[in-house]
Short mmCIF file of C-alpha atoms and ligand atoms in Angstrom, two decimals:
data_model
loop_
_atom_site.label_atom_id
_atom_site.label_comp_id
_atom_site.label_asym_id
_atom_site.label_seq_id
_atom_site.Cartn_x
_atom_site.Cartn_y
_atom_site.Cartn_z
CA MET H 39 7.89 3.39 10.26
CA SER H 40 10.13 2.08 13.04
CA ALA H 41 10.72 -1.64 13.50
CA PHE H 42 12.11 -1.00 17.00
CA PRO H 43 9.80 1.71 18.29
CA ASP H 44 10.62 1.10 21.93
CA ILE H 45 14.37 1.30 21.55
CA ASP H 46 16.31 4.53 21.35
CA THR H 47 19.86 4.93 20.17
CA ILE H 48 22.03 2.96 22.65
CA GLN H 49 24.04 5.34 24.83
CA TYR H 50 27.11 4.90 27.05
CA GLU H 51 26.07 4.96 30.74
CA GLY H 52 29.28 3.68 32.36
CA PRO H 53 30.15 0.42 34.21
CA ASP H 54 27.71 1.02 37.04
CA SER H 55 24.70 1.01 34.74
CA ASP H 56 22.09 -1.66 35.25
CA ASN H 57 20.36 -0.85 31.98
CA PRO H 58 20.77 -3.71 29.46
CA LEU H 59 19.97 -1.34 26.66
CA ALA H 60 22.94 0.80 27.44
CA PHE H 61 26.76 0.53 26.89
CA ARG H 62 28.75 -0.02 30.05
CA TRP H 63 32.15 0.05 28.41
CA TYR H 64 31.77 1.01 24.81
CA ASN H 65 32.22 4.84 24.86
CA PRO H 66 32.82 5.56 21.13
CA ASP H 67 34.77 8.79 21.60
CA GLU H 68 36.86 7.75 24.62
CA ILE H 69 40.54 7.81 23.74
CA VAL H 70 42.69 4.67 24.25
CA GLU H 71 46.30 4.69 23.15
CA GLY H 72 45.74 8.01 21.34
CA LYS H 73 42.82 6.83 19.25
CA THR H 74 39.00 6.67 19.90
CA MET H 75 37.32 3.40 20.80
CA LYS H 76 35.29 3.78 17.73
CA ASP H 77 38.40 3.89 15.49
CA HIS H 78 40.18 1.00 17.24
CA LEU H 79 37.17 -1.37 17.17
CA ARG H 80 35.39 -0.40 13.82
CA PHE H 81 32.41 -2.60 14.84
CA SER H 82 30.48 -4.22 12.10
CA ILE H 83 27.15 -6.06 12.11
CA VAL H 84 26.53 -9.02 9.80
CA TYR H 85 23.47 -9.11 7.64
CA TRP H 86 23.31 -12.93 7.34
CA HIS H 87 22.80 -13.96 10.93
CA THR H 88 21.16 -10.75 12.18
CA PHE H 89 18.65 -10.28 9.33
CA ARG H 90 18.47 -13.68 7.66
CA GLY H 91 19.01 -16.00 10.61
CA THR H 92 15.75 -17.74 11.56
CA GLY H 93 16.94 -19.85 14.50
CA SER H 94 16.48 -23.13 12.65
CA ASP H 95 18.72 -26.06 13.42
CA PRO H 96 18.94 -29.63 12.24
CA PHE H 97 16.21 -30.58 14.69
CA GLY H 98 13.62 -27.99 14.02
CA PRO H 99 12.56 -24.88 12.04
CA GLY H 100 13.14 -21.25 12.90
CA THR H 101 11.80 -19.67 15.99
CA ALA H 102 12.80 -16.00 15.34
CA VAL H 103 10.00 -13.49 15.53
CA ARG H 104 10.65 -10.69 12.93
CA PRO H 105 7.48 -8.66 12.51
CA TRP H 106 8.97 -6.61 9.65
CA ASP H 107 9.67 -9.64 7.50
CA ASP H 108 6.85 -11.12 5.44
CA GLY H 109 8.78 -14.35 5.08
CA SER H 110 8.79 -14.20 1.29
CA ASP H 111 11.72 -14.21 -1.04
CA SER H 112 10.45 -11.12 -2.86
CA VAL H 113 12.61 -8.20 -3.81
CA ASP H 114 10.16 -5.83 -1.95
CA ASN H 115 10.64 -7.82 1.19
CA ALA H 116 14.46 -7.67 0.69
CA ARG H 117 14.43 -3.92 0.17
CA ASN H 118 12.20 -3.29 3.19
CA ARG H 119 14.53 -5.49 5.28
CA VAL H 120 17.41 -3.18 4.43
CA ARG H 121 15.66 -0.25 5.96
CA VAL H 122 15.10 -2.20 9.16
CA ALA H 123 18.73 -3.31 9.20
CA PHE H 124 20.01 0.25 9.02
CA GLU H 125 17.69 1.28 11.80
CA LEU H 126 19.33 -1.38 14.00
CA PHE H 127 22.86 -0.50 12.82
CA GLU H 128 22.28 3.15 13.68
CA LYS H 129 20.60 2.45 17.10
CA LEU H 130 23.56 0.34 17.99
CA GLN H 131 26.01 3.06 16.87
CA ALA H 132 27.72 0.49 14.57
CA PRO H 133 29.74 2.24 11.97
CA TYR H 134 29.90 -0.75 9.64
CA TYR H 135 28.04 -3.84 8.25
CA ALA H 136 28.83 -6.81 6.04
CA PHE H 137 26.79 -8.97 3.65
CA HIS H 138 26.72 -11.89 1.21
CA ASP H 139 25.15 -11.27 -2.14
CA ARG H 140 22.47 -13.87 -1.42
CA ASP H 141 21.48 -12.75 2.05
CA VAL H 142 20.71 -9.17 1.05
CA SER H 143 19.02 -10.10 -2.25
CA PRO H 144 16.98 -13.17 -3.40
CA GLU H 145 18.34 -15.70 -5.82
CA GLY H 146 16.51 -15.41 -9.17
CA SER H 147 15.44 -18.04 -11.72
CA ASP H 148 18.78 -17.51 -13.48
CA LEU H 149 21.93 -15.51 -13.26
CA ALA H 150 20.53 -12.39 -15.06
CA GLU H 151 17.48 -12.24 -12.65
CA SER H 152 19.68 -12.69 -9.61
CA HIS H 153 21.79 -9.78 -10.83
CA LYS H 154 18.71 -7.67 -11.35
CA ASN H 155 17.50 -8.45 -7.87
CA PHE H 156 20.91 -7.56 -6.37
CA ASP H 157 20.88 -4.14 -8.25
CA ALA H 158 17.40 -3.38 -6.88
CA VAL H 159 18.53 -4.17 -3.29
CA ALA H 160 21.88 -2.39 -3.71
CA GLU H 161 19.95 0.74 -4.58
CA VAL H 162 18.39 0.80 -1.17
CA LEU H 163 21.71 -0.17 0.51
CA LYS H 164 23.30 2.85 -1.04
CA GLU H 165 20.45 5.27 -0.11
CA GLU H 166 20.58 3.90 3.45
CA GLN H 167 24.31 4.22 3.69
CA GLN H 168 24.13 7.79 2.52
CA ARG H 169 21.27 8.64 4.78
CA SER H 170 22.84 7.07 7.98
CA GLY H 171 26.62 7.29 7.36
CA VAL H 172 26.83 3.55 8.11
CA LYS H 173 29.53 2.05 5.82
CA LEU H 174 30.16 -1.25 4.18
CA LEU H 175 33.08 -3.16 5.89
CA TRP H 176 33.01 -5.89 3.32
CA GLY H 177 31.04 -7.72 0.73
CA THR H 178 31.20 -11.37 -0.11
CA CYS H 179 29.44 -13.99 -2.27
CA ASN H 180 27.56 -16.89 -0.84
CA LEU H 181 29.12 -19.60 -2.98
CA PHE H 182 27.86 -22.48 -0.75
CA SER H 183 24.07 -22.51 -0.17
CA HIS H 184 22.71 -23.17 -3.60
CA PRO H 185 22.67 -26.82 -4.57
CA ARG H 186 24.91 -26.04 -7.63
CA TYR H 187 27.70 -25.50 -5.19
CA MET H 188 27.40 -29.00 -3.61
CA HIS H 189 30.98 -29.89 -4.80
CA GLY H 190 32.35 -26.44 -4.08
CA ALA H 191 32.56 -23.31 -6.22
CA ALA H 192 36.11 -22.42 -7.37
CA THR H 193 37.19 -25.95 -6.42
CA SER H 194 34.18 -27.76 -8.05
CA CYS H 195 34.74 -30.75 -10.34
CA ASN H 196 32.15 -29.01 -12.70
CA ALA H 197 33.78 -26.24 -14.72
CA ASP H 198 30.38 -24.60 -15.32
CA VAL H 199 30.02 -24.11 -11.65
CA PHE H 200 33.40 -22.42 -11.48
CA ALA H 201 32.20 -20.11 -14.25
CA TYR H 202 28.80 -19.46 -12.39
CA ALA H 203 30.72 -18.59 -9.21
CA ALA H 204 33.13 -16.33 -11.04
CA SER H 205 30.14 -14.44 -12.49
CA GLU H 206 28.69 -13.99 -9.02
CA VAL H 207 32.05 -12.65 -7.73
CA LYS H 208 32.28 -10.24 -10.65
CA LYS H 209 28.81 -8.82 -9.87
CA CYS H 210 29.45 -8.73 -6.06
CA LEU H 211 32.73 -6.92 -6.54
CA GLU H 212 31.07 -4.32 -8.72
CA ILE H 213 28.40 -3.72 -6.00
CA THR H 214 30.89 -3.80 -3.25
CA ASN H 215 32.87 -1.15 -5.09
CA GLU H 216 29.80 0.86 -5.89
CA LEU H 217 28.92 0.90 -2.10
CA GLY H 218 32.38 1.89 -1.07
CA GLY H 219 33.21 -1.45 0.64
CA GLU H 220 36.54 -1.27 2.36
CA ASN H 221 37.28 -4.98 1.96
CA TYR H 222 36.17 -8.01 0.05
CA VAL H 223 36.08 -11.43 1.70
CA PHE H 224 36.46 -15.06 0.49
CA TRP H 225 35.39 -17.58 2.94
CA GLY H 226 35.89 -21.00 1.52
CA GLY H 227 32.29 -22.24 1.74
CA ARG H 228 32.44 -25.68 0.30
CA GLU H 229 36.04 -25.36 -1.00
CA GLY H 230 37.36 -28.51 0.42
CA TYR H 231 36.59 -32.16 0.27
CA GLN H 232 34.65 -34.90 1.97
CA ASN H 233 36.61 -37.85 0.61
CA LEU H 234 39.89 -38.17 -1.26
CA TYR H 235 38.76 -41.15 -3.21
CA ASN H 236 36.78 -38.80 -5.49
CA THR H 237 38.94 -35.73 -5.28
CA ASP H 238 41.81 -34.26 -7.33
CA MET H 239 43.14 -32.04 -4.62
CA LYS H 240 46.02 -30.50 -6.57
CA ARG H 241 43.73 -29.55 -9.43
CA GLU H 242 41.16 -27.96 -7.01
CA LEU H 243 43.83 -25.96 -5.29
CA ASP H 244 45.29 -24.80 -8.70
CA ASN H 245 41.77 -23.68 -9.74
CA LEU H 246 41.15 -21.82 -6.48
CA GLY H 247 44.43 -19.98 -7.09
CA ARG H 248 43.22 -19.11 -10.63
CA PHE H 249 39.86 -17.97 -9.26
CA LEU H 250 41.44 -15.59 -6.80
CA HIS H 251 43.77 -14.09 -9.43
CA MET H 252 40.73 -13.49 -11.66
CA ALA H 253 39.21 -11.52 -8.75
CA VAL H 254 42.37 -9.52 -8.25
CA ASP H 255 42.64 -8.71 -11.99
CA TYR H 256 38.92 -7.63 -12.19
CA ALA H 257 39.26 -5.45 -9.06
CA LYS H 258 42.10 -3.59 -10.68
CA LYS H 259 39.99 -3.16 -13.89
CA ILE H 260 37.13 -1.60 -12.06
CA GLY H 261 39.23 0.42 -9.66
CA PHE H 262 38.20 -1.47 -6.48
CA GLU H 263 40.89 -0.57 -3.93
CA GLY H 264 39.55 -2.46 -0.89
CA GLN H 265 41.58 -5.17 0.78
CA PHE H 266 41.02 -8.80 -0.25
CA LEU H 267 40.61 -11.15 2.73
CA ILE H 268 40.60 -14.93 3.09
CA GLU H 269 38.80 -16.26 6.07
CA PRO H 270 40.39 -19.53 7.51
CA LYS H 271 38.18 -22.31 8.71
CA PRO H 272 39.27 -25.94 9.15
CA LYS H 273 36.06 -27.83 8.64
CA GLU H 274 32.27 -27.50 8.35
CA PRO H 275 30.64 -27.82 5.97
CA THR H 276 33.37 -30.03 4.47
CA LYS H 277 35.48 -32.53 6.33
CA HIS H 278 38.58 -30.57 5.31
CA GLN H 279 38.40 -26.95 4.19
CA TYR H 280 41.43 -25.89 2.15
CA ASP H 281 41.74 -22.52 4.00
CA SER H 282 42.12 -24.53 7.26
CA ASP H 283 43.98 -22.08 9.42
CA ALA H 284 46.05 -18.97 9.16
CA ALA H 285 49.27 -20.93 8.44
CA ALA H 286 47.64 -23.05 5.72
CA CYS H 287 46.18 -19.85 4.10
CA MET H 288 49.57 -18.12 4.11
CA ASN H 289 51.18 -21.15 2.47
CA PHE H 290 48.46 -21.18 -0.16
CA LEU H 291 48.75 -17.47 -0.85
CA ARG H 292 52.51 -17.80 -1.25
CA ALA H 293 52.27 -20.97 -3.42
CA TYR H 294 49.90 -19.20 -5.82
CA ASP H 295 51.64 -15.80 -5.78
CA LEU H 296 48.77 -14.06 -4.13
CA GLU H 297 50.43 -12.82 -0.95
CA ASP H 298 50.60 -9.18 -2.07
CA HIS H 299 46.86 -9.02 -2.65
CA PHE H 300 45.32 -10.87 0.38
CA LYS H 301 45.27 -10.60 4.07
CA LEU H 302 43.37 -12.69 6.59
CA ASN H 303 40.00 -12.35 8.24
CA ILE H 304 40.44 -14.29 11.47
CA GLU H 305 37.31 -15.71 13.18
CA THR H 306 37.32 -16.91 16.77
CA ASN H 307 35.10 -19.94 16.37
CA HIS H 308 37.18 -21.10 13.32
CA ALA H 309 40.29 -20.74 15.28
CA THR H 310 39.13 -23.02 17.98
CA LEU H 311 37.59 -25.52 15.55
CA ALA H 312 41.29 -25.52 14.11
CA GLY H 313 42.57 -26.56 17.53
CA HIS H 314 44.08 -23.07 18.00
CA THR H 315 43.27 -20.13 20.28
CA MET H 316 42.11 -16.85 18.71
CA MET H 317 45.28 -15.37 20.18
CA HIS H 318 47.44 -17.87 18.23
CA GLU H 319 45.75 -17.26 14.87
CA LEU H 320 45.98 -13.47 15.34
CA ASP H 321 49.63 -13.58 16.34
CA TYR H 322 50.47 -15.85 13.46
CA ALA H 323 48.64 -13.71 10.92
CA GLY H 324 50.02 -10.48 12.45
CA GLY H 325 53.56 -11.91 12.44
CA GLN H 326 53.21 -12.52 8.71
CA GLY H 327 51.93 -8.94 8.05
CA ALA H 328 48.59 -10.37 7.04
CA LEU H 329 46.17 -9.48 9.84
CA GLY H 330 43.29 -7.85 7.97
CA SER H 331 40.11 -8.15 10.02
CA ILE H 332 38.37 -10.30 12.47
CA ASP H 333 35.03 -12.12 12.73
CA ALA H 334 34.18 -11.71 16.39
CA ASN H 335 32.30 -14.53 17.94
CA THR H 336 32.94 -17.58 20.16
CA GLY H 337 32.27 -21.26 20.00
CA ASP H 338 31.18 -23.54 22.92
CA LEU H 339 34.07 -25.83 23.68
CA LEU H 340 31.75 -28.47 25.04
CA LEU H 341 29.76 -28.58 21.72
CA GLY H 342 32.63 -28.45 19.33
CA TRP H 343 30.97 -27.06 16.17
CA ASP H 344 30.64 -23.51 14.68
CA THR H 345 28.07 -22.25 17.09
CA ASP H 346 28.80 -18.50 16.26
CA GLN H 347 27.91 -17.19 19.65
CA PHE H 348 28.30 -13.52 20.72
CA PRO H 349 31.62 -13.01 22.66
CA THR H 350 31.25 -11.88 26.23
CA ASP H 351 34.34 -13.37 27.81
CA TYR H 352 36.78 -10.70 28.96
CA TYR H 353 39.81 -12.94 28.67
CA LEU H 354 38.97 -13.75 25.05
CA THR H 355 38.36 -10.11 24.14
CA ALA H 356 41.40 -8.81 26.02
CA GLN H 357 43.66 -11.39 24.45
CA THR H 358 42.24 -10.54 21.03
CA MET H 359 42.70 -6.85 21.49
CA LEU H 360 46.24 -7.37 22.85
CA MET H 361 47.18 -9.10 19.63
CA ILE H 362 45.45 -6.53 17.47
CA LEU H 363 47.31 -3.69 19.24
CA LYS H 364 50.54 -5.57 19.07
CA HIS H 365 50.27 -5.88 15.34
CA GLY H 366 49.32 -2.25 14.71
CA GLY H 367 45.48 -2.37 14.58
CA LEU H 368 43.05 -3.51 12.00
CA GLY H 369 43.74 -1.09 9.21
CA SER H 370 40.68 -1.22 6.85
CA GLY H 371 39.32 -4.23 8.87
CA GLY H 372 37.03 -4.22 11.77
CA VAL H 373 35.51 -6.21 14.62
CA ASN H 374 32.70 -7.91 12.65
CA PHE H 375 30.16 -9.75 14.75
CA ASP H 376 29.76 -12.99 12.77
CA ALA H 377 27.47 -14.16 15.56
CA LYS H 378 23.91 -15.25 15.92
CA VAL H 379 21.43 -15.12 18.71
CA ARG H 380 20.46 -18.53 20.21
CA ARG H 381 17.36 -20.20 18.90
CA GLU H 382 15.76 -19.60 22.20
CA SER H 383 16.44 -15.80 22.06
CA PHE H 384 13.84 -15.25 19.45
CA GLU H 385 12.62 -11.71 20.05
CA PRO H 386 13.84 -8.55 18.18
CA VAL H 387 15.16 -7.01 21.42
CA ASP H 388 17.57 -9.96 21.78
CA LEU H 389 19.38 -8.69 18.69
CA PHE H 390 20.15 -5.51 20.75
CA TYR H 391 21.14 -7.27 23.89
CA ALA H 392 23.45 -9.57 21.97
CA HIS H 393 25.33 -6.84 20.14
CA ILE H 394 25.55 -4.55 23.20
CA GLY H 395 26.99 -7.42 25.17
CA GLY H 396 29.57 -8.10 22.46
CA MET H 397 30.45 -4.44 21.91
CA ASP H 398 30.93 -3.95 25.70
CA ALA H 399 33.10 -7.01 26.00
CA PHE H 400 35.34 -5.76 23.22
CA ALA H 401 35.48 -2.26 24.61
CA LYS H 402 36.51 -3.66 28.03
CA GLY H 403 38.99 -6.00 26.23
CA LEU H 404 40.54 -3.01 24.56
CA LYS H 405 40.97 -1.17 27.85
CA ILE H 406 42.49 -4.28 29.56
CA ALA H 407 44.87 -4.76 26.63
CA ALA H 408 45.89 -1.16 26.76
CA ALA H 409 46.52 -1.47 30.46
CA VAL H 410 48.68 -4.60 29.90
CA ARG H 411 50.81 -2.64 27.35
CA ALA H 412 50.98 0.55 29.36
CA ASP H 413 52.41 -1.48 32.25
CA LYS H 414 54.94 -3.20 30.09
CA LYS H 415 55.36 -6.16 32.45
CA LEU H 416 54.69 -8.74 29.83
CA GLU H 417 56.71 -6.98 27.26
CA GLN H 418 59.66 -6.68 29.53
CA PHE H 419 59.43 -10.30 30.45
CA VAL H 420 59.44 -11.29 26.84
CA SER H 421 62.37 -9.12 25.99
CA GLU H 422 64.36 -10.42 28.94
CA ARG H 423 63.52 -13.95 28.06
CA TYR H 424 65.00 -13.52 24.63
CA ALA H 425 67.93 -11.29 25.72
CA SER H 426 70.50 -13.97 24.62
CA TRP H 427 69.58 -13.05 21.01
CA ASP H 428 70.46 -9.33 21.50
CA SER H 429 74.23 -9.70 21.73
CA GLY H 430 77.00 -12.21 21.45
CA ILE H 431 76.33 -15.46 19.67
CA GLY H 432 72.57 -14.91 19.43
CA ALA H 433 73.08 -11.64 17.60
CA LYS H 434 75.60 -13.37 15.20
CA ILE H 435 73.04 -16.18 14.47
CA GLU H 436 70.30 -13.69 13.73
CA ALA H 437 72.58 -11.56 11.51
CA GLY H 438 73.35 -14.72 9.47
CA LYS H 439 77.08 -14.48 10.29
CA VAL H 440 77.58 -18.02 11.49
CA GLY H 441 76.85 -21.54 10.34
CA LEU H 442 77.15 -25.00 11.87
CA GLU H 443 80.94 -24.99 11.95
CA GLU H 444 81.23 -21.70 13.73
CA LEU H 445 78.54 -22.78 16.20
CA GLN H 446 80.23 -26.04 16.95
CA GLN H 447 83.56 -24.23 17.50
CA TYR H 448 81.82 -21.76 19.73
CA MET H 449 80.30 -24.51 21.92
CA LEU H 450 83.56 -26.56 21.92
CA ASP H 451 85.30 -23.55 23.38
CA LYS H 452 82.52 -22.75 25.85
CA GLY H 453 81.95 -26.39 26.94
CA ASN H 454 78.21 -26.10 27.77
CA SER H 455 75.22 -23.91 27.11
CA ASP H 456 74.25 -21.26 29.72
CA PRO H 457 71.60 -22.38 32.09
CA ASN H 458 67.86 -21.73 31.25
CA THR H 459 65.59 -19.41 33.16
CA SER H 460 61.95 -20.12 34.29
CA GLY H 461 59.18 -19.42 31.82
CA ARG H 462 57.04 -18.27 34.75
CA GLN H 463 53.82 -19.11 33.06
CA GLU H 464 51.73 -19.31 36.30
CA MET H 465 53.08 -16.09 37.50
CA LEU H 466 52.32 -14.29 34.24
CA GLU H 467 48.76 -15.75 34.12
CA ALA H 468 48.17 -14.26 37.55
CA VAL H 469 49.70 -10.95 36.43
CA PHE H 470 47.21 -10.87 33.53
CA ASN H 471 44.37 -11.33 36.03
CA ARG H 472 45.42 -8.07 37.72
CA TYR H 473 44.62 -6.04 34.60
CA ILE H 474 41.27 -7.84 34.31
CA ASP H 475 40.55 -6.87 37.93
CA ARG H 476 41.76 -3.30 37.62
CA VAL H 477 40.05 -2.02 34.46
C1 LIG T 632 31.09 -19.25 7.95
C2 LIG T 632 31.45 -17.89 8.08
C3 LIG T 632 30.92 -17.03 6.95
C4 LIG T 632 31.97 -15.91 6.48
C5 LIG T 632 31.45 -15.13 5.33
O1 LIG T 632 31.54 -20.09 9.04
O2 LIG T 632 32.13 -17.43 8.98
O3 LIG T 632 29.75 -16.41 7.38
O4 LIG T 632 32.22 -15.09 7.63
O5 LIG T 632 31.01 -15.96 4.30
CO1 LIG T 633 32.94 -15.57 9.36
#
């Protein structure tokens, strides 16, 4: 029985289409820079917002109308929900999805029962994956909702909670492996602190490092070959999250000897909460060889919290895709819509409008980014701006051939530095607009 009987598989109709249930830009087989849009973008739909989000907020309960869901926490309801989810994935032509253990399957009365529930739901996930061809981009554990995780999971002051979290990760890794998941994500949840008066920060960080090493070791043991990812976020729910931004994560990974095993899953709304742009976080991660995947969404700069809205801004998606192309693509990662419909958008059809809008914005962003790159104007500007490093003293510095003494002698001989050239920021911002206009 269909949950969305009035909606057919969404088709590409081109930019002139007025049909809100059609793609205007996402044309899966269209080739951009020698690769299909489908392969560049590797769209993924999140289970937690799309199938478990109710629209509740701190001021009121959920509003979402979901006729297929009986509202219970039963395993039967969870299994039925999976079939509905795959109908939506297929109708949106999304090749991937992502889940937390606790959003696909209900928490049991103890660990053993939770595992049993997870197995029962994973059975349907596997059936549906095989039937539809939709694949698992990543699995992850929800190590933050249950009250036991009030002080964190891997960074809890309570060693038993660390052990419980480790048991959940073990199980979730096994199921992610069984389902062919291409990545496994750690988002910090409550790994952080509210107040340093009651916190041993160094001990918590050391334990987080231990926890991640245990996951790496166990993955090896069971033959899980997916990519491990850490998802930076600076705050919310804690005042300070340890994985606060891409640079902090890289430092953590290096400090705990984990850099060979992890890349980063960069989320737009987390970047802006950290006081960065998405472009900054992607360029930083990419520059460190650690760009793994993205959680595509957007915040509201006037609100200032993690609103997880669907991205529709072409500047944002073009800049995002420019950085992804620059750093060689997403590899085993994808464009994962970690986004939720607004509380006021409570009907099932809104889930389609939201994803179609996001997918189209990214497809157009990809085309804009490809046009920027084909034209080479920005690339040429940057290479000319740094030309002083290609020969002469710049080349000697970069080759490590000179130190302070040689540089001082060089300047004493020369007398003064060469004049600077303009950064031309305003001109370049206007140049970028041309690609937005033209595509
Ligand atoms: C929270 C967030 C998570 C992670 C997965 O802000 O982004 O949903 O993506 O745990
Ligand atoms: Co996320």
